[in-house]
XYZ file of C-alpha atoms in Angstrom:
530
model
C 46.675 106.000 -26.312
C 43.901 106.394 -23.292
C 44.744 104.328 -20.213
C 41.887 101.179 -21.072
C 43.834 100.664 -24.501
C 47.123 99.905 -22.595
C 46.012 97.650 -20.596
C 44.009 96.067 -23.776
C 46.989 95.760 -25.657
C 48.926 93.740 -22.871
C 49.910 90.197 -22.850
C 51.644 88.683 -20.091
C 52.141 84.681 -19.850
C 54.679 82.172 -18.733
C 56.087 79.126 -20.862
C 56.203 76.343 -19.321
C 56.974 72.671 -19.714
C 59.251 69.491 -18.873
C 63.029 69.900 -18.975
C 64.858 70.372 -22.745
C 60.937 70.111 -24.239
C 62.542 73.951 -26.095
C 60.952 76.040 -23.500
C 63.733 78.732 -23.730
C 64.808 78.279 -27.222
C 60.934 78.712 -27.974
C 61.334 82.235 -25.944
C 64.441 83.248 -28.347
C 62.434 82.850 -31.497
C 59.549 84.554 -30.112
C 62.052 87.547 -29.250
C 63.034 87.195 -32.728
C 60.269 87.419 -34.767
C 59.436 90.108 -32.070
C 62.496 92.092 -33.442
C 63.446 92.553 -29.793
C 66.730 90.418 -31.093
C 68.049 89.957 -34.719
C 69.889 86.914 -34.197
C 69.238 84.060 -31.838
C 71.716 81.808 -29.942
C 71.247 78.256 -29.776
C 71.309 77.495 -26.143
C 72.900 73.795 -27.578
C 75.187 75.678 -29.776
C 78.702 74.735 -29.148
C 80.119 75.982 -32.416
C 79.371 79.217 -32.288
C 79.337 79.559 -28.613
C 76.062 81.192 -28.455
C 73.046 81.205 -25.384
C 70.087 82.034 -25.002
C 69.759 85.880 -24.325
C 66.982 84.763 -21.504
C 69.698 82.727 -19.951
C 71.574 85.260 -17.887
C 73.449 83.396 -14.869
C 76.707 82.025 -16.108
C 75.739 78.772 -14.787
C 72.981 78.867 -16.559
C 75.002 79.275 -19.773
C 77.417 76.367 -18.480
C 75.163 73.723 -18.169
C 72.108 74.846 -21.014
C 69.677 74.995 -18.373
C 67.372 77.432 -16.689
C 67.420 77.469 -12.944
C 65.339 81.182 -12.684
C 62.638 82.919 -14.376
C 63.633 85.755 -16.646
C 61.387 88.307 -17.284
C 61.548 89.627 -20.854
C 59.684 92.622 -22.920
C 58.814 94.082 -25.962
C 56.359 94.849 -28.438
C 54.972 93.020 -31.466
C 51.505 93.837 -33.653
C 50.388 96.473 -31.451
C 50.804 94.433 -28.538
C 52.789 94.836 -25.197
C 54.261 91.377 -24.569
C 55.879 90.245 -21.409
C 57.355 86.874 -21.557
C 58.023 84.793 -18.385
C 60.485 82.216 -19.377
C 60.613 80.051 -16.404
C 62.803 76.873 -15.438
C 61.678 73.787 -16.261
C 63.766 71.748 -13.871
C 61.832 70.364 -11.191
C 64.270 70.949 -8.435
C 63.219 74.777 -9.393
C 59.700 74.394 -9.465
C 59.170 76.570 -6.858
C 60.113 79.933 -8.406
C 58.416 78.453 -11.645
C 54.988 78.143 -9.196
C 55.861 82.123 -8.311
C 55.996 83.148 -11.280
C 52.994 81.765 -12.294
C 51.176 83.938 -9.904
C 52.086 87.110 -12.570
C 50.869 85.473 -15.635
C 47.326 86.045 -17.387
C 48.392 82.779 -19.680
C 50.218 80.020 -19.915
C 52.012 78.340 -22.907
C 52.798 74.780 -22.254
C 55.498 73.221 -24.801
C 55.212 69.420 -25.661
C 57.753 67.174 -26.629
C 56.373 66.169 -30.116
C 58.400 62.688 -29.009
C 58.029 61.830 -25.389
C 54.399 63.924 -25.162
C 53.219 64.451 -21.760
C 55.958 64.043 -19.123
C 55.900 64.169 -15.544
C 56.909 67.932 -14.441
C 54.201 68.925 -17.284
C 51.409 67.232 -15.519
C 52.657 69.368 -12.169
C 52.904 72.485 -13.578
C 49.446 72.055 -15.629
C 48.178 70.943 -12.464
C 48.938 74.465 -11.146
C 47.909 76.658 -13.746
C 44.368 74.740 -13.612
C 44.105 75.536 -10.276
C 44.856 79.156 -10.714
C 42.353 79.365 -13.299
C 45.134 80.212 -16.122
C 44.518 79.629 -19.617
C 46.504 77.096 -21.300
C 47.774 77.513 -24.995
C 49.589 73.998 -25.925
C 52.649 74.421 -28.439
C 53.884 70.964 -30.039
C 57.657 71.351 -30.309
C 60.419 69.586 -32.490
C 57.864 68.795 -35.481
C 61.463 69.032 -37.287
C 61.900 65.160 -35.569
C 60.311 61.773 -35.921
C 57.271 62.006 -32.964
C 54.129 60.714 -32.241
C 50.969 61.168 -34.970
C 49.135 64.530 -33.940
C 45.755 62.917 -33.242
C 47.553 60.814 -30.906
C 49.238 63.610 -28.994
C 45.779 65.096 -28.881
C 44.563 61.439 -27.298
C 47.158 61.310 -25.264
C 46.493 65.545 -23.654
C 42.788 64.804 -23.190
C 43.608 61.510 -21.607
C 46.795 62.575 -19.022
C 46.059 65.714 -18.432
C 42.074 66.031 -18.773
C 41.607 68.761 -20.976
C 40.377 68.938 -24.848
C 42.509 70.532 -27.414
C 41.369 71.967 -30.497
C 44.201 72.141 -32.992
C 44.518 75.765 -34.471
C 46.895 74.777 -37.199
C 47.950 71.201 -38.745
C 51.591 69.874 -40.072
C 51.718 69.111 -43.688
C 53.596 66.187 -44.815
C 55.341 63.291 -43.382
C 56.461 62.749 -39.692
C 59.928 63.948 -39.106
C 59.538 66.012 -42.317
C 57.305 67.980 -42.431
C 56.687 70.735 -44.943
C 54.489 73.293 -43.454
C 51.180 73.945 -41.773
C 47.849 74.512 -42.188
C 45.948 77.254 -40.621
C 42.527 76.196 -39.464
C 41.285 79.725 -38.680
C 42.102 80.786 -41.992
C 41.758 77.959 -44.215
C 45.744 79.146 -45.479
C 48.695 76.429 -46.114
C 52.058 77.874 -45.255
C 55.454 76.089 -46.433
C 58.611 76.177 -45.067
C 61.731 76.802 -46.780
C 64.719 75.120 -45.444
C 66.395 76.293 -42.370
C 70.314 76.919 -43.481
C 70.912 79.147 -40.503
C 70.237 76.678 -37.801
C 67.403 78.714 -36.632
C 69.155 82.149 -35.976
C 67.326 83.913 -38.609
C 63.704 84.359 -39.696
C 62.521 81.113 -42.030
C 60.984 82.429 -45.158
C 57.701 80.692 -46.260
C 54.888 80.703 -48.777
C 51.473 81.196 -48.016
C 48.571 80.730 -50.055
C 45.208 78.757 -50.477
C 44.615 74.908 -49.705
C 42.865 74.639 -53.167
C 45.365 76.252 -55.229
C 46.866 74.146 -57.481
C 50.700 75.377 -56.848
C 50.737 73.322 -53.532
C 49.258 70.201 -54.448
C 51.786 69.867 -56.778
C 54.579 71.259 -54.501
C 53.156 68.843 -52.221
C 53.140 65.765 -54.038
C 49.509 64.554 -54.308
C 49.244 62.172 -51.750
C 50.146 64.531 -48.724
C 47.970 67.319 -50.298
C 44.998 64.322 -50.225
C 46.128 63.557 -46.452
C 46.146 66.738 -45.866
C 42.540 67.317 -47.019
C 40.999 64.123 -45.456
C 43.029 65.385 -41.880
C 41.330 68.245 -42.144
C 37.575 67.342 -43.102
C 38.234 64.562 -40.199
C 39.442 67.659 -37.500
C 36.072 69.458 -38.579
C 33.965 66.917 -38.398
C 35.114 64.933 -34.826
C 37.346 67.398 -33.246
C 36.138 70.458 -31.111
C 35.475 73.548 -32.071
C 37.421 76.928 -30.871
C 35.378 78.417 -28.090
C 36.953 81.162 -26.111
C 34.954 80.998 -23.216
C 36.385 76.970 -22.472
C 39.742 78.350 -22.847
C 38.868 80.554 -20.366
C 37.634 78.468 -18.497
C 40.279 75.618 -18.033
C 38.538 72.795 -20.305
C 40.040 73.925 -23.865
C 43.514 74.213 -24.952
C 44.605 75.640 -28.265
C 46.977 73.775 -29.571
C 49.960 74.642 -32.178
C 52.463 72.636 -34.080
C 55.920 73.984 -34.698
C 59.917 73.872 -34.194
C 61.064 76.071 -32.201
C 64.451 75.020 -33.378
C 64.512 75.877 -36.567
C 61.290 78.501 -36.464
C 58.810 76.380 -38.055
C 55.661 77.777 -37.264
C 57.109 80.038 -34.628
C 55.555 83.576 -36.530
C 51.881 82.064 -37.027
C 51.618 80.301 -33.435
C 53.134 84.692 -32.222
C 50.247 86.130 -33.913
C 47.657 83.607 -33.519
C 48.285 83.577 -29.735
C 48.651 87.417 -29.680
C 44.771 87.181 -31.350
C 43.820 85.137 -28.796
C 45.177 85.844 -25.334
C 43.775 87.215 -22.746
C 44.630 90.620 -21.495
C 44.913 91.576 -17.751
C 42.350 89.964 -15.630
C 41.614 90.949 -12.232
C 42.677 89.660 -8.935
C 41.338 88.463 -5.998
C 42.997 90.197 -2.825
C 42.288 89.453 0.821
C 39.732 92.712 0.707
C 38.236 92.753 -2.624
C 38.305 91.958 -6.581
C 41.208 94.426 -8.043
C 40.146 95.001 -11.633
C 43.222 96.328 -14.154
C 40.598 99.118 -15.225
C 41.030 100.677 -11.563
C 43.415 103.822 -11.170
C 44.465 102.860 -7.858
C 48.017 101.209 -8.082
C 48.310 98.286 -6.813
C 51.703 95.623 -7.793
C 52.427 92.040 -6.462
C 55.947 90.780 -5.780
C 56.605 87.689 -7.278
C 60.492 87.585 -7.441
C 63.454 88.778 -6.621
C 66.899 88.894 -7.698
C 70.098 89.550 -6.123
C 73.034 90.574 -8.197
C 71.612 90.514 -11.589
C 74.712 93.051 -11.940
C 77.672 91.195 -9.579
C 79.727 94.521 -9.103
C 77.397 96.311 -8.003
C 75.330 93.445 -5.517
C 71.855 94.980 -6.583
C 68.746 93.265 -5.532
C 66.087 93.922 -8.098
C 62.248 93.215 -7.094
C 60.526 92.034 -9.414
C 56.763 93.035 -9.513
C 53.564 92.981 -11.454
C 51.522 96.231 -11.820
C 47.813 94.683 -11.276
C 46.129 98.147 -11.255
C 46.423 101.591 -11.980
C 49.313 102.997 -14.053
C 52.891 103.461 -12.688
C 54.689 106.436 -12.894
C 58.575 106.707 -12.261
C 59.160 108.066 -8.843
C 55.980 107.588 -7.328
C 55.763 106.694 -3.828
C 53.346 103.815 -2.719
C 52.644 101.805 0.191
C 54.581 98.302 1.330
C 51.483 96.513 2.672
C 53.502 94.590 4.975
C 55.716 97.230 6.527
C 53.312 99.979 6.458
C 56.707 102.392 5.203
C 55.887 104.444 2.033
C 58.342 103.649 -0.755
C 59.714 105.833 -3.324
C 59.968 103.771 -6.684
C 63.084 104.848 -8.539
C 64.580 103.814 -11.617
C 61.916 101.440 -12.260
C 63.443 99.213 -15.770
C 62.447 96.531 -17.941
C 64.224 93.596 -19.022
C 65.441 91.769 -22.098
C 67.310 89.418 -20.157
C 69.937 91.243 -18.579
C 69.623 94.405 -20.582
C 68.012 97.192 -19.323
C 65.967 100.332 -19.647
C 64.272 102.611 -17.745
C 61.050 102.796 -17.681
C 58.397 106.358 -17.557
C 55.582 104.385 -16.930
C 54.141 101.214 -17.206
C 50.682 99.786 -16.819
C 48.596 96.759 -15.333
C 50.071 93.383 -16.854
C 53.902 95.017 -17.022
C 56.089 93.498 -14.828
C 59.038 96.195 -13.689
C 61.842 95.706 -11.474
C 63.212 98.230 -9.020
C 65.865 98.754 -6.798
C 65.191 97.825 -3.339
C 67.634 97.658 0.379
C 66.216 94.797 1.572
C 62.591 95.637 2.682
C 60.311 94.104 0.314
C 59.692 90.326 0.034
C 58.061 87.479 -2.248
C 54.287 88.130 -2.130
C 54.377 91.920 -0.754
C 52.361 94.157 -1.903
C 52.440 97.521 -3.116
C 49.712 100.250 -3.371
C 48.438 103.629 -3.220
C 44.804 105.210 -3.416
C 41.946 105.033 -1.607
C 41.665 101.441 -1.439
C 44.043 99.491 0.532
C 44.700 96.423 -0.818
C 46.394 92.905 0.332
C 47.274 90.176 -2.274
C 47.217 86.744 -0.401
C 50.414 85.050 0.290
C 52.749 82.536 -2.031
C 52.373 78.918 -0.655
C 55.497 77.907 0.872
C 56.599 74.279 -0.565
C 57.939 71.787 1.836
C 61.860 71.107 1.633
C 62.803 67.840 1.108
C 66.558 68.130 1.509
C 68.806 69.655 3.677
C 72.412 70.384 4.482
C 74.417 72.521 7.185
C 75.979 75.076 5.509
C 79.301 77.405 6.276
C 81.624 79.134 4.949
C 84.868 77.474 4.674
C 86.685 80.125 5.645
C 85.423 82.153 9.337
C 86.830 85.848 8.195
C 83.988 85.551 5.589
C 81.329 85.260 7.896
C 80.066 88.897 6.843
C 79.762 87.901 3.134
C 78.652 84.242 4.171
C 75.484 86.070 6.244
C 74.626 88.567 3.698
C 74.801 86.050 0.845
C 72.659 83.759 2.322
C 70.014 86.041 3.481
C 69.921 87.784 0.074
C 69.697 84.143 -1.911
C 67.518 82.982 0.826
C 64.837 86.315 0.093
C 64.632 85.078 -3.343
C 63.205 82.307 -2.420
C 66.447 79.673 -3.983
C 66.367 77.982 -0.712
C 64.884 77.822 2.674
C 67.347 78.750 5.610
C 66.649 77.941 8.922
C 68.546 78.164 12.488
C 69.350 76.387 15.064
C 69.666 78.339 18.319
C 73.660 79.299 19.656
C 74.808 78.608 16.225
C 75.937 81.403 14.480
C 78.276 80.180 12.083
C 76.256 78.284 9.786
C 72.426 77.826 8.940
C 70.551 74.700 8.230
C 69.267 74.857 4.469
C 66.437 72.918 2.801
C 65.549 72.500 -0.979
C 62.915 71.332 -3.011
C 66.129 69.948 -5.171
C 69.500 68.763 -4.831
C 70.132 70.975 -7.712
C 69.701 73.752 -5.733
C 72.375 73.013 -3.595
C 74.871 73.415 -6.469
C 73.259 76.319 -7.592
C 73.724 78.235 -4.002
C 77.174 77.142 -3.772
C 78.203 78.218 -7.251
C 76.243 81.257 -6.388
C 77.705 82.384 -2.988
C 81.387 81.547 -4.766
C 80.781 83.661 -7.758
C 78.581 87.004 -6.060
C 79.883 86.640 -3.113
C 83.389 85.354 -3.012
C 82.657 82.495 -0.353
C 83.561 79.000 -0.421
C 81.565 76.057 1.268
C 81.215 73.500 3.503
C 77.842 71.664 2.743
C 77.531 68.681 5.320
C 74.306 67.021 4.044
C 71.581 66.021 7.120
C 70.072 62.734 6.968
C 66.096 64.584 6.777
C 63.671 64.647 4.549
C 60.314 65.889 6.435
C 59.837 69.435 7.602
C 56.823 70.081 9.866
C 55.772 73.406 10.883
C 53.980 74.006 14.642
C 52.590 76.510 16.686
C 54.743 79.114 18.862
C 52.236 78.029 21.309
C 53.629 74.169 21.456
C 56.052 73.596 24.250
C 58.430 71.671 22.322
C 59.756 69.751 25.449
C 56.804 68.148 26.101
C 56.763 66.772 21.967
C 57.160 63.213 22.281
C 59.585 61.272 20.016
C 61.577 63.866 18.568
C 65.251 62.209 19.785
C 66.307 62.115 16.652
C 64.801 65.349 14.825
C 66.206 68.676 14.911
C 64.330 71.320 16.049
C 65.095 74.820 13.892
C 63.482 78.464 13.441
C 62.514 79.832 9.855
C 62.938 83.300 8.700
C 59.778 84.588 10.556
C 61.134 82.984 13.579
C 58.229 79.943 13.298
C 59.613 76.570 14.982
C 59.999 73.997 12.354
C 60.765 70.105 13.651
C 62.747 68.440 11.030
C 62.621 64.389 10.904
C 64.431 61.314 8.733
C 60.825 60.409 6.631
C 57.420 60.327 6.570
C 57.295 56.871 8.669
C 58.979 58.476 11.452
C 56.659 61.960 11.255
C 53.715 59.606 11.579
C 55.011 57.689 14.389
C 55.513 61.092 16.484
C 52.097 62.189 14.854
C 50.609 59.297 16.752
C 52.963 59.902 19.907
C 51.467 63.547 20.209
C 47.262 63.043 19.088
C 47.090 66.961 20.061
C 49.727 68.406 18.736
C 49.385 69.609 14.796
C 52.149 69.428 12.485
C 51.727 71.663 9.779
C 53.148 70.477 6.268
C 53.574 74.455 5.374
C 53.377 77.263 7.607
C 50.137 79.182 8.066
C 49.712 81.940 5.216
C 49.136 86.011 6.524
C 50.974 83.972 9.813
C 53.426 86.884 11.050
């Protein structure tokens, strides 16, 4: 296969969507029908004591909830797929924002019931602005929800963007018998789930008009079903690649995840229809996939994906040029040259080493602690610089040490290594070196970092919560004694050593933003700022 047909055949997108809308369970069936797994595990299952294989932390596991992206790959119709199965918890919406910076696509999942919910809306909000397309999946069809033409109302109307339904569920709401593919005029029924979703569902496919289903069917939903779709091809909007492309179309599928209604068409229909590796803007110039230089973004890292061994696994996304194990390339931000060994690919937390890989594969490698999120990596005659992640604004913070001092080694390492991943923000206050001043999008985060730094890293806690909620960035060349108003702020240091003023609430920020007229306070620090 030449180099262009690679890249051709990739697909690399991110599922997104509101908490416990089936983002993950949707990523288990895909793997399924993939044949990357042969028998999926309920991430709700108590009986059988089964997760999700894209759930890897044991907390994770614990509480049925992602709280990191997992990176996941294999291959399916003559396509590469690489899934990004990120968390749909707000408090982790950062690394879910990260992650989206590696993805060609999105899928968005919907809540047949509660439709368009809040974190949706955000993370929508962010794939617009990236310029990602959106492909719309309408989960839990196997439970009462709202009528399909009103979830399409209610898309266009929240989130501002037509959908053009690709298939259409046949029957009744909350029991539904099948769907009907628009693209190829084919009905395909259901038979009923007895495995609780962990094996393939069986179906029958065949024509709208032939007799066998109307009668199956009853003929009062095959009539409904007709008169839905004459009214869909008449009023509704037509498939047109180039709006998908271009942020103002969504395909949209009906399924259940659950119990793999619909799962296989939606897999090949979206496989049809997905975009392949675009380029990328970097600070120099357009990076096209097509290129031969290398070139690779970091978008996340992981420490300790395997506890006894404390590795830290960087995550990156080839953009250009095809990777070869072993090759050496340039760290942008460093200037070092690298030697990239044992380069692997994931299916959760199983692993395999990878030859080579091409633009739109995301790899992970072994690194000591040089490379961070939003490096980049590349070789060739073109230098190039991918633009920095946006830092989000902590809105909670806590003093954190370890409970006992003779694990002030591990207490340091763990939270530098949790810190590089991007769970949390650290900061520090000068002539205090026993503990570091923490802030989170999330209080969830918190919980996470103290589970964490218990379980990798054998420390246990003291987490005195700090009465702030505003963090504002400002210039090394600000003499912060002359800053009016700060006497009861705390004044810290980030990782890059930038002073940060931390304050109770906005009020309060506004007040000292009026105290000092010439001062700027920067909600986020400057980006390329070293």
């Amino acid at each position: 296969m030449t180099f262009l047909e690679e890249v051709e055949r990739r697909r690399t997108f991110a599922i997104i969507s509101h908490p416990d809308a089936g983002k993950t369970t949707l990523t288990e069936k895909l793997l399924l029908y993939g044949g990357a797994i042969h028998l999926a595990g309920s991430v709700k299952s108590r009986k059988t004591q089964k997760h999700a294989v894209s759930d890897w932390m044991e907390i994770e596991k614990q509480r049925g909830i992602s709280v990191t992206s997992s990176v996941l790959q294999f291959d399916y119709d003559g396509c590469r797929i690489n899934i990004l199965d990120t968390p749909g918890h707000q408090d982790f919406s950062e690394d879910t924002y990260r992650t989206l910076m590696a993805a060609d696509s999105a899928v968005m999942l919907i809540d047949i019931a509660k439709g368009v919910e809040a974190q949706t809306k955000k993370l929508f909000a962010v794939c617009k602005e990236r310029g990602i397309p959106i492909f719309t999946f309408a989960n839990k069809l196997d439970h009462y929800g709202k009528n399909p033409f009103d979830l399409i109302e209610e898309i266009e109307q929240v989130l501002g963007i037509r959908a053009v339904p690709m298939n259409w569920p046949i029957g009744i709401n909350g029991e539904y018998k099948g769907i009907y593919d628009r693209m190829h005029h084919t009905i395909e029924l259901f038979d009923k789930d007895e495995t609780h979703g962990q094996e393939k569902l069986a179906s029958t496919k065949g024509s709208v008009d032939d007799p066998m289903f109307k009668e199956i069917l009853g003929a009062d939903i095959h009539q409904a079903l007709i008169d839905d779709i004459e009214l869909l091809d008449v009023a509704g909007d037509q498939f047109d690649f180039d709006k998908v492309q271009a942020g103002e179309l969504t395909p949209m599928y009906f399924g259940s995840a659950m119990t793999n209604f619909g799962v296989k068409p939606f897999l090949e229909s979206f496989l049809e229809l997905a975009p392949s590796p675009a380029p990328r803007q970097a600070l120099e110039e357009v990076v096209y996939p097509t290129s031969e230089d290398f070139s690779a973004l970091v978008f996340k890292i992981q420490a300790n994906m395997n506890p006894n061994h404390h590795d830290r696994i960087v995550f990156m996304r080839i953009c250009s040029g095809k990777f070869e194990k072993g090759m050496t390339v340039l760290h942008r931000q460093s200037g070092k040259q690298l030697r990239l060994s044992q380069p692997q690919q994931f299916l959760a937390t199983e692993r395999t080493i990878v030859e080579d890989a091409f633009p739109g594969d995301i790899i992970g490698v072994f690194d000591a602690g040089v490379m961070g999120v939003g490096d980049t990596l590349c070789m060739g005659k073109h230098k190039v610089t991918f633009g920095d992640f946006p830092v989000f604004p902590p809105e909670f913070f806590a003093r954190i040490s370890p409970k006992d001092t003779m694990k002030r080694k591990q207490f340091i390492k763990g939270m530098m290594q949790l810190a590089q991943e991007g769970a949390v923000q650290i900061f520090e206050q000068p002539h205090s070196l026993d503990s570091y001043i923490v802030g989170a999008v999330g209080m969830l985060q918190f919980e996470v970092l103290e589970y964490r730094l218990k379980n990798e890293y054998g420390v246990d806690l003291l987490n005195h919560t700090l009465p702030y909620s505003v963090a504002r960035w400002v210039g090394d060349e600000v003499d912060i004694s002359s800053i009016k108003g700060l006497d009861a702020a705390m004044v810290v240091k980030d990782s890059r050593n930038r002073t940060v003023i931390l304050i109770s609430n906005e009020w309060q920020m506004n007040w000292v933003q009026e105290r000092n007229p010439d001062i700027t306070f920067l909600r986020t620090p400057k980006l390329h700022d070293n």
